[in-house]
Amino acid sequence: MSSILKIRDLKKIYHTKKSETLAVSDFSYDVKENEFVSIVGPSGCGKSTILSILAGSLKQSDGSIIKEDSVTFGYMLQDDCLFEFRTILDNCLLGLEINHTLTKENKDYVISLLEKYGLKDFMYSYPKNLSGGMRQRVG
């Protein structure tokens, strides 16, 4: 079975004006179709950094990531990071707004997902009105 994701020699260095911190070094991994992968390790070992690079919210310092076109990434942050001033629906649409890909079809799909996850009745509510578990589902 061939790999749908190949990570080779991934490296991430965080820079400040006074120093640099090596967060990930020489990380390589292959993921095959239908595999379920978890990244486990102690606090500060680079788990979130690797996920952020794969999801595209951080740029790696070195290394390569080769993936099939069908591969997409997403992950749940430890904190739900919802904007308290946006409704549940508006929070769910934020990524589409940022990427300039918000269409009626995409919005309808998001609403269908809210219904699927038992949140449709809360889509015009604000995060403070939801339980922790509901907030995680929105996130």
mmCIF file of C-alpha atoms in Angstrom:
data_model
loop_
_atom_site.group_PDB
_atom_site.id
_atom_site.type_symbol
_atom_site.label_atom_id
_atom_site.label_comp_id
_atom_site.label_asym_id
_atom_site.label_seq_id
_atom_site.Cartn_x
_atom_site.Cartn_y
_atom_site.Cartn_z
ATOM 1 C CA MET A 1 0.000 0.000 0.000
ATOM 2 C CA SER A 2 1.461 3.349 -1.002
ATOM 3 C CA SER A 3 1.719 6.372 1.260
ATOM 4 C CA ILE A 4 -0.831 9.161 0.938
ATOM 5 C CA LEU A 5 1.375 11.444 3.044
ATOM 6 C CA LYS A 6 5.167 11.548 3.227
ATOM 7 C CA ILE A 7 6.901 13.806 5.730
ATOM 8 C CA ARG A 8 10.658 14.011 5.334
ATOM 9 C CA ASP A 9 13.160 15.661 7.701
ATOM 10 C CA LEU A 10 10.629 18.201 8.959
ATOM 11 C CA LYS A 11 12.180 21.003 10.963
ATOM 12 C CA LYS A 12 10.732 24.064 12.660
ATOM 13 C CA ILE A 13 12.709 26.821 14.325
ATOM 14 C CA TYR A 14 10.910 29.648 16.117
ATOM 15 C CA HIS A 15 12.832 32.931 15.939
ATOM 16 C CA THR A 16 12.743 35.931 18.238
ATOM 17 C CA LYS A 17 14.930 39.041 18.150
ATOM 18 C CA LYS A 18 17.256 37.524 20.743
ATOM 19 C CA SER A 19 17.138 33.786 20.204
ATOM 20 C CA GLU A 20 15.806 30.829 18.322
ATOM 21 C CA THR A 21 14.123 27.676 19.570
ATOM 22 C CA LEU A 22 14.276 24.360 17.767
ATOM 23 C CA ALA A 23 10.759 22.948 18.105
ATOM 24 C CA VAL A 24 10.920 20.021 15.647
ATOM 25 C CA SER A 25 13.974 18.400 14.137
ATOM 26 C CA ASP A 26 14.396 15.582 11.619
ATOM 27 C CA PHE A 27 10.781 14.383 11.860
ATOM 28 C CA SER A 28 9.899 11.876 9.130
ATOM 29 C CA TYR A 29 6.781 9.761 8.787
ATOM 30 C CA ASP A 30 4.625 8.065 6.161
ATOM 31 C CA VAL A 31 0.863 7.665 6.396
ATOM 32 C CA LYS A 32 -0.888 5.023 4.342
ATOM 33 C CA GLU A 33 -4.521 5.051 3.256
ATOM 34 C CA ASN A 34 -7.016 4.161 6.031
ATOM 35 C CA GLU A 35 -4.418 4.548 8.778
ATOM 36 C CA PHE A 36 -5.330 6.306 12.003
ATOM 37 C CA VAL A 37 -2.363 8.216 13.388
ATOM 38 C CA SER A 38 -1.843 9.835 16.778
ATOM 39 C CA ILE A 39 1.037 12.041 17.827
ATOM 40 C CA VAL A 40 1.875 11.418 21.469
ATOM 41 C CA GLY A 41 4.630 12.929 23.569
ATOM 42 C CA PRO A 42 5.478 15.137 26.514
ATOM 43 C CA SER A 43 4.570 18.793 26.708
ATOM 44 C CA GLY A 44 6.784 20.917 24.492
ATOM 45 C CA CYS A 45 8.010 18.139 22.192
ATOM 46 C CA GLY A 46 6.492 19.664 19.023
ATOM 47 C CA LYS A 47 3.170 17.827 18.591
ATOM 48 C CA SER A 48 1.111 20.972 18.011
ATOM 49 C CA THR A 49 3.838 22.460 15.833
ATOM 50 C CA ILE A 50 3.756 19.416 13.539
ATOM 51 C CA LEU A 51 -0.041 19.559 13.312
ATOM 52 C CA SER A 52 0.029 23.304 12.634
ATOM 53 C CA ILE A 53 2.522 22.788 9.811
ATOM 54 C CA LEU A 54 0.430 19.986 8.296
ATOM 55 C CA ALA A 55 -2.736 22.102 8.551
ATOM 56 C CA GLY A 56 -0.969 25.011 6.844
ATOM 57 C CA SER A 57 -1.099 27.516 9.690
ATOM 58 C CA LEU A 58 2.707 27.402 10.141
ATOM 59 C CA LYS A 59 5.521 27.165 7.606
ATOM 60 C CA GLN A 60 8.213 24.597 8.231
ATOM 61 C CA SER A 61 11.818 25.780 8.429
ATOM 62 C CA ASP A 62 13.055 22.801 6.434
ATOM 63 C CA GLY A 63 11.963 19.416 5.156
ATOM 64 C CA SER A 64 9.260 18.321 2.775
ATOM 65 C CA ILE A 65 5.622 17.298 2.933
ATOM 66 C CA ILE A 66 4.257 15.351 -0.018
ATOM 67 C CA LYS A 67 0.572 14.467 0.017
ATOM 68 C CA GLU A 68 -2.029 13.196 -2.351
ATOM 69 C CA ASP A 69 -4.549 15.798 -3.497
ATOM 70 C CA SER A 70 -7.325 14.055 -1.575
ATOM 71 C CA VAL A 71 -5.544 14.528 1.761
ATOM 72 C CA THR A 72 -6.768 17.401 3.914
ATOM 73 C CA PHE A 73 -5.855 18.355 7.450
ATOM 74 C CA GLY A 74 -7.716 19.671 10.426
ATOM 75 C CA TYR A 75 -7.281 19.374 14.139
ATOM 76 C CA MET A 76 -8.962 20.388 17.355
ATOM 77 C CA LEU A 77 -7.011 22.769 19.539
ATOM 78 C CA GLN A 78 -6.965 22.138 23.271
ATOM 79 C CA ASP A 79 -8.904 25.342 23.797
ATOM 80 C CA ASP A 80 -11.891 25.732 21.485
ATOM 81 C CA CYS A 81 -10.740 29.242 20.417
ATOM 82 C CA LEU A 82 -14.261 30.380 19.569
ATOM 83 C CA PHE A 83 -14.842 34.100 19.224
ATOM 84 C CA GLU A 84 -17.271 35.074 21.961
ATOM 85 C CA PHE A 85 -18.632 37.997 19.894
ATOM 86 C CA ARG A 86 -19.570 35.760 16.930
ATOM 87 C CA THR A 87 -22.562 33.449 16.817
ATOM 88 C CA ILE A 88 -22.004 29.706 16.518
ATOM 89 C CA LEU A 89 -22.800 29.854 12.808
ATOM 90 C CA ASP A 90 -20.449 32.799 12.304
ATOM 91 C CA ASN A 91 -17.665 30.963 14.149
ATOM 92 C CA CYS A 92 -18.201 27.950 11.883
ATOM 93 C CA LEU A 93 -18.051 30.126 8.761
ATOM 94 C CA LEU A 94 -14.891 31.967 9.766
ATOM 95 C CA GLY A 95 -12.429 29.723 7.896
ATOM 96 C CA LEU A 96 -14.470 30.021 4.709
ATOM 97 C CA GLU A 97 -14.578 33.807 5.125
ATOM 98 C CA ILE A 98 -10.803 34.024 5.656
ATOM 99 C CA ASN A 99 -10.135 31.841 2.607
ATOM 100 C CA HIS A 100 -12.671 33.802 0.530
ATOM 101 C CA THR A 101 -14.539 30.562 -0.250
ATOM 102 C CA LEU A 102 -17.842 31.295 1.472
ATOM 103 C CA THR A 103 -20.665 30.409 -0.911
ATOM 104 C CA LYS A 104 -24.326 29.643 -0.379
ATOM 105 C CA GLU A 105 -23.532 25.958 -0.940
ATOM 106 C CA ASN A 106 -20.736 26.005 1.658
ATOM 107 C CA LYS A 107 -22.942 27.831 4.150
ATOM 108 C CA ASP A 108 -25.751 25.310 3.606
ATOM 109 C CA TYR A 109 -23.249 22.495 4.153
ATOM 110 C CA VAL A 110 -22.053 24.063 7.420
ATOM 111 C CA ILE A 111 -25.673 24.371 8.578
ATOM 112 C CA SER A 112 -26.239 20.693 7.709
ATOM 113 C CA LEU A 113 -23.188 19.794 9.829
ATOM 114 C CA LEU A 114 -24.536 21.828 12.736
ATOM 115 C CA GLU A 115 -27.758 19.849 12.419
ATOM 116 C CA LYS A 116 -25.857 16.548 12.202
ATOM 117 C CA TYR A 117 -23.958 17.344 15.416
ATOM 118 C CA GLY A 118 -27.046 18.492 17.316
ATOM 119 C CA LEU A 119 -26.223 22.185 17.201
ATOM 120 C CA LYS A 120 -28.684 23.620 14.679
ATOM 121 C CA ASP A 121 -30.928 25.032 17.420
ATOM 122 C CA PHE A 122 -27.911 26.934 18.767
ATOM 123 C CA MET A 123 -26.463 28.361 15.541
ATOM 124 C CA TYR A 124 -27.586 31.905 16.394
ATOM 125 C CA SER A 125 -26.452 31.592 20.020
ATOM 126 C CA TYR A 126 -23.090 32.747 21.333
ATOM 127 C CA PRO A 127 -20.378 30.448 22.721
ATOM 128 C CA LYS A 128 -21.045 31.500 26.329
ATOM 129 C CA ASN A 129 -24.478 29.842 26.021
ATOM 130 C CA LEU A 130 -23.071 26.399 25.139
ATOM 131 C CA SER A 131 -21.738 23.588 27.277
ATOM 132 C CA GLY A 132 -18.075 22.586 27.021
ATOM 133 C CA GLY A 133 -18.879 19.591 24.853
ATOM 134 C CA MET A 134 -21.023 21.678 22.529
ATOM 135 C CA ARG A 135 -18.215 24.234 22.240
ATOM 136 C CA GLN A 136 -15.802 21.439 21.272
ATOM 137 C CA ARG A 137 -18.190 20.234 18.551
ATOM 138 C CA VAL A 138 -18.438 23.790 17.189
ATOM 139 C CA GLY A 139 -14.643 24.107 17.272
#
